CSV table of C-alpha atoms in Angstrom, one decimal:
chain,number,residue,atom,x,y,z
M,1287,MET,CA,21.1,158.5,136.5
M,1288,ILE,CA,24.6,158.7,137.4
M,1289,LEU,CA,26.7,159.0,134.2
M,1290,LYS,CA,30.2,159.2,135.8
M,1291,THR,CA,31.4,158.4,139.3
M,1292,LYS,CA,34.1,160.2,141.2
M,1293,SER,CA,37.6,159.1,140.4
M,1294,PHE,CA,39.4,158.8,143.5
M,1295,GLN,CA,43.3,159.0,143.8
M,1296,ASN,CA,45.7,157.9,146.5
M,1297,THR,CA,46.1,161.0,148.6
M,1298,GLN,CA,48.5,161.5,151.5
M,1299,THR,CA,47.7,164.9,153.2
M,1300,PRO,CA,44.8,165.3,155.7
M,1301,GLN,CA,43.4,168.2,153.7
M,1302,ALA,CA,43.3,166.2,150.5
M,1303,ILE,CA,41.8,163.1,152.4
M,1304,ALA,CA,39.1,165.3,153.8
M,1305,GLY,CA,38.4,166.8,150.5
M,1306,GLN,CA,37.9,163.5,148.8
M,1307,LYS,CA,35.8,162.3,151.7
M,1308,GLN,CA,33.4,165.4,151.2
M,1309,GLU,CA,33.1,164.7,147.5
M,1310,GLN,CA,32.3,161.2,148.1
M,1311,ASP,CA,29.6,162.2,150.6
M,1312,VAL,CA,28.1,164.5,148.2
M,1313,ALA,CA,28.2,161.8,145.4
M,1314,PHE,CA,26.5,159.3,147.7
M,1315,TYR,CA,23.5,161.6,148.4
M,1316,LEU,CA,23.2,162.3,144.7
M,1317,ARG,CA,23.4,158.7,143.7
M,1318,HIS,CA,20.7,157.9,146.4
M,1319,ALA,CA,18.5,160.4,145.0
M,1320,PHE,CA,18.7,160.3,141.3
M,1321,LYS,CA,20.2,157.0,140.2
M,1322,ASP,CA,16.9,155.9,138.8
M,1323,HIS,CA,15.7,159.3,137.7
M,1324,PRO,CA,15.9,159.4,133.8
M,1325,GLU,CA,15.4,163.3,133.6
M,1326,VAL,CA,18.3,163.9,136.2
M,1327,LEU,CA,21.8,163.1,135.0
M,1328,VAL,CA,24.7,163.5,137.2
M,1329,ILE,CA,28.4,163.8,136.1
M,1330,ASN,CA,30.8,163.6,139.3
M,1331,ASP,CA,34.4,164.9,138.9
M,1332,PHE,CA,34.0,166.6,135.5
M,1333,ARG,CA,37.1,168.3,134.0
M,1334,PHE,CA,37.2,169.9,130.6
M,1335,THR,CA,39.2,172.5,128.6
M,1336,PHE,CA,37.7,175.4,126.5
M,1337,ASN,CA,39.4,178.6,125.2
M,1338,ASP,CA,42.7,177.5,126.6
M,1339,GLU,CA,41.3,177.3,130.1
M,1340,THR,CA,40.7,174.0,132.2
M,1341,ALA,CA,37.9,173.7,134.8
M,1342,GLN,CA,37.0,171.1,137.3
M,1343,ILE,CA,33.4,170.7,138.3
M,1344,ASP,CA,33.0,168.5,141.4
M,1345,HIS,CA,29.5,167.6,140.6
M,1346,LEU,CA,27.3,168.5,137.6
M,1347,ILE,CA,23.6,167.9,137.3
M,1348,ILE,CA,21.9,168.1,133.8
M,1349,TYR,CA,18.1,168.1,134.2
M,1350,THR,CA,15.0,168.9,132.3
M,1351,TYR,CA,15.2,172.7,132.7
M,1352,GLY,CA,18.9,173.3,132.8
M,1353,PHE,CA,22.0,172.7,134.9
M,1354,VAL,CA,23.2,172.8,138.5
M,1355,LEU,CA,26.8,172.8,139.4
M,1356,ILE,CA,27.8,171.7,143.0
M,1357,GLU,CA,31.2,172.7,144.7
M,1358,SER,CA,32.1,170.5,147.6
M,1359,LYS,CA,34.2,172.0,150.5
M,1360,SER,CA,35.4,170.2,153.5
M,1361,ILE,CA,34.9,172.5,156.4
M,1362,LYS,CA,35.1,170.9,159.8
M,1363,GLY,CA,35.2,174.0,162.0
M,1364,HIS,CA,33.5,177.6,161.7
M,1365,VAL,CA,32.9,179.2,158.6
M,1366,GLU,CA,32.0,183.0,158.2
M,1367,VAL,CA,31.5,185.3,155.3
M,1368,ASN,CA,31.6,189.0,155.7
M,1369,GLN,CA,29.5,191.6,153.8
M,1370,GLN,CA,32.2,192.1,151.2
M,1371,GLY,CA,31.8,188.3,150.3
M,1372,GLU,CA,35.2,187.3,151.9
M,1373,TRP,CA,35.4,184.0,153.5
M,1374,THR,CA,37.1,182.7,156.6
M,1375,ARG,CA,37.3,179.4,158.4
M,1376,SER,CA,38.6,178.2,161.7
M,1377,HIS,CA,41.0,175.4,162.5
M,1378,GLY,CA,41.4,174.8,166.1
M,1379,SER,CA,41.7,178.2,167.6
M,1380,LYS,CA,43.0,180.1,164.8
M,1381,TRP,CA,41.2,181.6,161.8
M,1382,PHE,CA,42.3,181.6,158.2
M,1383,GLY,CA,41.1,183.3,154.9
M,1384,MET,CA,40.0,181.2,152.0
M,1385,PRO,CA,39.0,181.5,148.5
M,1386,SER,CA,35.3,181.8,147.9
M,1387,PRO,CA,33.8,178.6,146.6
M,1388,ILE,CA,30.8,180.6,145.2
M,1389,LYS,CA,33.2,182.6,143.0
M,1390,GLN,CA,34.9,179.5,142.1
M,1391,VAL,CA,31.6,177.7,140.8
M,1392,GLU,CA,30.6,180.9,139.2
M,1393,LEU,CA,33.7,180.8,137.0
M,1394,GLN,CA,33.1,177.1,136.2
M,1395,GLN,CA,29.5,177.8,135.4
M,1396,ALA,CA,30.4,180.7,133.0
M,1397,LEU,CA,33.1,178.5,131.0
M,1398,LEU,CA,30.7,175.6,130.8
M,1399,LYS,CA,28.0,177.9,129.4
M,1400,GLU,CA,30.3,179.3,126.8
M,1401,MET,CA,31.3,175.8,125.7
M,1402,LEU,CA,27.9,174.5,125.3
M,1403,LYS,CA,26.9,177.8,123.4
M,1404,GLN,CA,29.8,177.2,121.1
M,1405,HIS,CA,28.6,173.6,120.2
M,1406,ARG,CA,24.8,174.2,120.4
M,1407,ARG,CA,24.4,173.2,116.7
M,1408,GLU,CA,26.0,169.8,117.2
M,1409,ILE,CA,24.1,169.1,120.5
M,1410,LEU,CA,20.6,170.5,120.2
M,1411,GLY,CA,18.1,170.5,117.2
M,1412,LYS,CA,16.0,173.2,115.9
M,1413,LEU,CA,12.6,174.3,117.6
M,1414,LEU,CA,9.8,173.2,115.2
M,1415,GLY,CA,12.7,172.6,112.6
M,1416,ILE,CA,13.1,176.4,112.1
M,1417,ARG,CA,14.9,178.1,115.0
M,1418,GLN,CA,18.1,176.8,116.5
M,1419,GLN,CA,17.9,176.0,120.2
M,1420,SER,CA,20.6,177.2,122.6
M,1421,PHE,CA,21.5,177.3,126.3
M,1422,GLY,CA,21.2,180.8,127.2
M,1423,MET,CA,17.6,181.0,128.2
M,1424,ARG,CA,17.9,177.6,130.3
M,1425,CYS,CA,18.1,177.5,134.2
M,1426,TRP,CA,21.7,177.7,135.6
M,1427,GLY,CA,22.0,177.0,139.3
M,1428,HIS,CA,24.9,176.5,141.5
M,1429,VAL,CA,25.5,175.8,145.2
M,1430,CYS,CA,28.4,175.0,147.6
M,1431,ALA,CA,28.0,172.0,149.7
M,1432,VAL,CA,29.9,172.0,152.9
M,1433,SER,CA,30.6,169.1,155.4
M,1434,SER,CA,27.7,168.3,157.6
M,1435,ASP,CA,29.6,168.9,160.9
M,1436,ALA,CA,30.6,172.5,159.9
M,1437,VAL,CA,29.3,175.4,161.8
M,1438,ILE,CA,28.0,178.1,159.7
M,1439,ASN,CA,27.4,181.7,161.1
M,1440,ARG,CA,24.5,182.8,158.9
M,1441,ASP,CA,23.5,185.8,161.2
M,1442,THR,CA,26.4,188.0,159.6
M,1443,MET,CA,26.6,186.2,156.2
M,1444,PRO,CA,25.0,188.2,153.1
M,1445,THR,CA,21.6,186.4,152.2
M,1446,ALA,CA,22.7,185.8,148.6
M,1447,ILE,CA,25.6,183.7,149.8
M,1448,SER,CA,23.7,181.9,152.6
M,1449,GLU,CA,21.2,181.0,150.0
M,1450,LEU,CA,23.9,179.2,148.1
M,1451,LEU,CA,25.5,177.4,151.0
M,1452,VAL,CA,24.1,174.1,152.1
M,1453,LYS,CA,25.3,171.2,154.3
M,1454,THR,CA,25.6,168.1,152.7
M,1455,GLU,CA,22.8,166.2,154.4
M,1456,PHE,CA,20.4,169.1,153.1
M,1457,LEU,CA,21.7,169.1,149.6
M,1458,VAL,CA,19.1,167.0,147.9
M,1459,ASP,CA,16.3,169.1,149.5
M,1460,LYS,CA,17.9,172.1,148.2
M,1461,LEU,CA,18.2,170.8,144.7
M,1462,ASP,CA,14.7,169.7,144.6
M,1463,LYS,CA,13.8,173.4,145.2
M,1464,ILE,CA,16.2,174.6,142.5
M,1465,MET,CA,15.1,172.1,139.8
M,1466,ASN,CA,11.3,172.2,140.8
M,1467,LEU,CA,10.7,169.3,138.6
M,1468,LYS,CA,7.1,168.3,137.4
M,1469,SER,CA,5.4,165.5,135.7
M,1470,LYS,CA,5.0,165.5,132.0
M,1471,PHE,CA,1.2,166.0,132.6
M,1472,MET,CA,1.8,168.8,135.2
M,1473,ARG,CA,4.1,170.5,132.4
M,1474,ILE,CA,1.4,170.6,130.0
M,1475,ILE,CA,-1.5,172.0,132.3
M,1476,ASN,CA,0.6,174.3,134.1
M,1477,VAL,CA,0.7,177.2,131.6
M,1478,SER,CA,2.3,179.7,134.4
M,1479,ASP,CA,5.7,177.7,134.1
M,1480,THR,CA,7.3,179.1,131.1
M,1481,ARG,CA,10.8,177.3,131.5
M,1482,PRO,CA,12.0,175.8,128.2
M,1483,ASP,CA,12.7,172.2,128.8
M,1484,PHE,CA,15.0,169.5,127.2
M,1485,ASN,CA,13.4,166.3,125.9
M,1486,GLN,CA,14.9,163.0,126.8
M,1487,GLN,CA,16.8,162.9,123.3
M,1488,GLU,CA,18.3,166.3,124.0
M,1489,LEU,CA,19.2,165.4,127.5
M,1490,ASN,CA,21.1,162.3,126.4
M,1491,SER,CA,22.8,164.4,123.5
M,1492,ILE,CA,24.0,166.8,126.1
M,1493,ALA,CA,25.2,164.1,128.3
M,1494,ASN,CA,27.0,162.4,125.4
M,1495,PHE,CA,28.8,165.5,124.5
M,1496,LEU,CA,29.9,166.5,128.0
M,1497,ILE,CA,31.2,163.0,128.8
M,1498,ASP,CA,33.3,163.0,125.6
M,1499,GLN,CA,34.7,166.5,126.6
M,1500,HIS,CA,35.9,164.9,130.1
M,1501,ILE,CA,39.7,164.9,130.6
M,1502,ASP,CA,41.0,162.3,133.0
M,1503,PRO,CA,44.4,163.6,134.1
M,1504,HIS,CA,45.5,160.0,135.2
M,1505,LYS,CA,44.1,157.9,132.3
M,1506,SER,CA,44.2,157.9,128.7
M,1507,THR,CA,40.3,157.4,128.5
M,1508,SER,CA,37.4,158.5,130.5
M,1509,GLU,CA,35.9,155.7,132.8
M,1510,ILE,CA,32.3,155.2,131.9
M,1511,THR,CA,29.9,153.1,134.0
M,1512,LEU,CA,27.9,150.2,132.6
M,1513,ALA,CA,24.6,152.0,133.3
M,1514,GLN,CA,25.7,155.0,131.1
M,1515,THR,CA,26.7,152.7,128.2
M,1516,GLN,CA,23.3,151.1,128.3
M,1517,GLN,CA,21.3,154.4,128.3
M,1518,ILE,CA,23.6,156.5,126.1
M,1519,ASN,CA,24.9,155.2,122.8
M,1520,GLU,CA,28.0,157.5,122.6
M,1521,PRO,CA,30.5,158.7,125.0
M,1522,VAL,CA,28.7,162.1,126.2
M,1523,ALA,CA,34.7,171.9,136.6
M,1524,HIS,CA,37.0,173.4,143.0
M,1525,PHE,CA,37.9,175.5,139.6
M,1526,GLU,CA,41.4,176.5,138.6
M,1527,VAL,CA,41.9,178.4,135.5
M,1528,ASN,CA,45.2,177.3,133.8
M,1529,LYS,CA,46.6,177.8,130.4
M,1530,ALA,CA,46.1,174.4,128.7
M,1531,VAL,CA,47.5,172.7,125.8
M,1532,GLU,CA,45.9,173.9,122.5
M,1533,VAL,CA,42.7,172.0,121.7
M,1534,ILE,CA,41.9,172.0,118.1
M,1535,THR,CA,38.1,172.4,117.6
M,1536,GLN,CA,37.9,172.7,114.0
M,1537,PRO,CA,37.3,169.8,111.6
M,1538,ILE,CA,40.5,167.6,111.2
M,1539,THR,CA,41.8,167.1,107.7
M,1540,GLN,CA,42.2,163.4,106.9
M,1541,SER,CA,45.6,163.9,105.4
M,1542,ALA,CA,47.1,164.1,109.0
M,1543,THR,CA,45.5,160.9,110.3
M,1544,HIS,CA,45.5,157.3,109.8
M,1545,SER,CA,42.1,155.6,109.5
M,1546,ILE,CA,40.3,152.1,108.9
M,1547,LEU,CA,37.2,154.1,107.8
M,1548,SER,CA,35.9,154.5,104.5
M,1549,CYS,CA,32.7,156.3,103.2
M,1550,LYS,CA,29.9,153.7,102.8
M,1551,HIS,CA,28.7,155.7,99.7
M,1552,CYS,CA,31.5,156.0,97.5
M,1553,GLY,CA,34.4,153.9,99.3
M,1554,GLU,CA,36.7,157.0,99.8
M,1555,SER,CA,39.1,156.1,102.5
M,1556,THR,CA,41.5,159.2,102.7
M,1557,ASN,CA,39.6,162.3,101.9
M,1558,TYR,CA,37.1,162.9,104.6
M,1559,THR,CA,36.5,165.1,107.8
M,1560,PRO,CA,35.8,163.6,111.3
M,1561,MET,CA,32.6,165.3,112.8
M,1562,TYR,CA,30.2,165.0,115.7
M,1563,GLY,CA,26.4,165.5,115.5
M,1564,LYS,CA,23.4,164.8,117.4
M,1565,PHE,CA,23.5,161.1,116.7
M,1566,GLY,CA,27.3,160.6,117.6
M,1567,TYR,CA,30.5,160.7,115.6
M,1568,TYR,CA,30.6,160.3,111.9
M,1569,ILE,CA,32.9,161.2,108.9
M,1570,LYS,CA,31.9,163.6,106.2
M,1571,CYS,CA,33.4,162.5,102.8
M,1572,ASN,CA,34.8,165.2,100.9
M,1573,GLN,CA,34.4,163.4,97.7
M,1574,CYS,CA,30.6,162.9,97.7
M,1575,THR,CA,29.8,165.1,100.5
M,1576,LYS,CA,27.8,162.2,102.2
M,1577,ASN,CA,28.2,161.1,105.8
M,1578,THR,CA,29.1,157.6,107.5
M,1579,PRO,CA,28.9,156.7,111.1
M,1580,MET,CA,32.2,155.9,112.9
M,1581,LYS,CA,30.6,153.1,114.6
M,1582,GLN,CA,31.8,149.8,112.8
M,1583,ALA,CA,31.5,146.2,113.8
M,1584,CYS,CA,34.2,145.1,116.1
M,1585,PRO,CA,37.1,143.8,114.1
M,1586,GLN,CA,37.8,141.1,116.7
M,1587,CYS,CA,34.3,139.5,117.3
M,1588,GLN,CA,32.1,141.5,114.9
M,1589,SER,CA,29.8,142.8,117.8
M,1590,LYS,CA,27.9,145.9,117.1
M,1591,ASN,CA,27.9,146.7,120.8
M,1592,ILE,CA,30.8,149.3,120.6
M,1593,LYS,CA,31.4,152.8,121.6
M,1594,ILE,CA,33.4,155.7,120.1
M,1595,GLN,CA,35.7,157.9,122.2
M,1596,LYS,CA,37.6,161.0,121.1
M,1597,ARG,CA,40.9,162.1,122.5
M,1598,SER,CA,42.5,165.1,120.9
M,1599,GLN,CA,42.8,164.2,117.2
M,1600,SER,CA,42.4,160.4,117.8
M,1601,TYR,CA,39.0,158.4,117.7
M,1602,THR,CA,39.1,154.9,119.4
M,1603,LEU,CA,36.6,152.2,119.1
M,1604,THR,CA,36.0,149.9,122.1
M,1605,CYS,CA,33.9,146.9,122.0
M,1606,GLN,CA,31.8,146.3,125.1
M,1607,ASP,CA,31.5,142.5,124.6
M,1608,CYS,CA,35.1,141.5,124.2
M,1609,SER,CA,36.9,144.6,125.3
M,1610,HIS,CA,38.7,144.8,122.3
M,1611,SER,CA,40.0,148.6,121.4
M,1612,SER,CA,41.4,150.0,118.4
M,1613,GLN,CA,42.0,153.3,116.9
M,1614,VAL,CA,39.7,154.1,114.0
M,1615,ILE,CA,41.3,157.5,113.2
C-alpha cells in the first residue's frame, strides 16, 4: 500500500530534473508491485528530524518483518567502486568522484532506527502483555537503485556493495528476495523462519507514527493520499545531516497552548498534557489522570470522519468530508 507519494518540485538544473525522474521511476515500480499489498507499506520522499539531525529517505518500505530503505541515484554513464568503497562515475569522456549512496542510506537507517527505538512504547505493544517489543531485532535492509541505463562495472566492485546496487527495473525482484514474505499459513508451519513479525495493527501503528513525523519543507502539513486515510485512522530520509531547529519531544504543558479540547471525564479544559499512543493522539488530564481522544466531531459539519495532525507544538483537526481545518491545540 502506498502511504505517501513523491512530492515533486519545480526544478531547473538538468541534474535535479534527472534525479527527480529517477525517484519517479522507482516510485512507479513500487506502486505497481505493492499498491494492493496490505503488509507492504511504502512511504516515498520521507523527511524527518531526530536528535537535531534531519534525514531524507527517498523510499521507505515497512513490511511484516522490518524495513527496507531505498536510495535513488540518477546515473546515466558508467559507475565504478574500488576496493576501498570509493565511487566514481563518468560524464561524457570525464570521470568524477561522488559520495557513496550506500554510506548515505546507512546513515539514514541508523537515525531512523534510533528514532523508532526511542518511541517504541508509543508504537508497539507488549509481547504476551509482558515484554515490551522493540525494533532492534527486526530485519533492516537497504539498497541503492540506479538508472536502468547506467553501466555498472561489477568485476572490480566489492561484492558487498554489488549486492546492494540494483538497476531500477530489477528493484522489485531484489526487494522480494530481501523481504522473503510468506503467507500467514506458511509462517505458522515454517518453524525454521525465526524472524519476529509485525501484525497488521502494529504495521498501521508504525505507519501512523512515521507519517506524522514527516516534514514537508514546502507545505505546512503533510500530503496524505485518500487511500491512506481510508486504511489508517491517524496521520502515521539522498541523506544530509544538518543541525535542525530543536524539536520538543517531551509532553507539552497546557499552560503554553490554546485548546478547544476538554477532559471528557471531569471537564478540565486547561490542565492536561497532549500525548501520542497506539490508538492515536489524546490528552492526559492532569486533574483526574484520565485520557480523552483528540478526535472530535467536525465543528463545521459535525462529521466524525476527521484526522489529527501534529506540527511542532500544534495539533490540527481536518475534516475529510467538508475539508474544514482548525487548530485544537
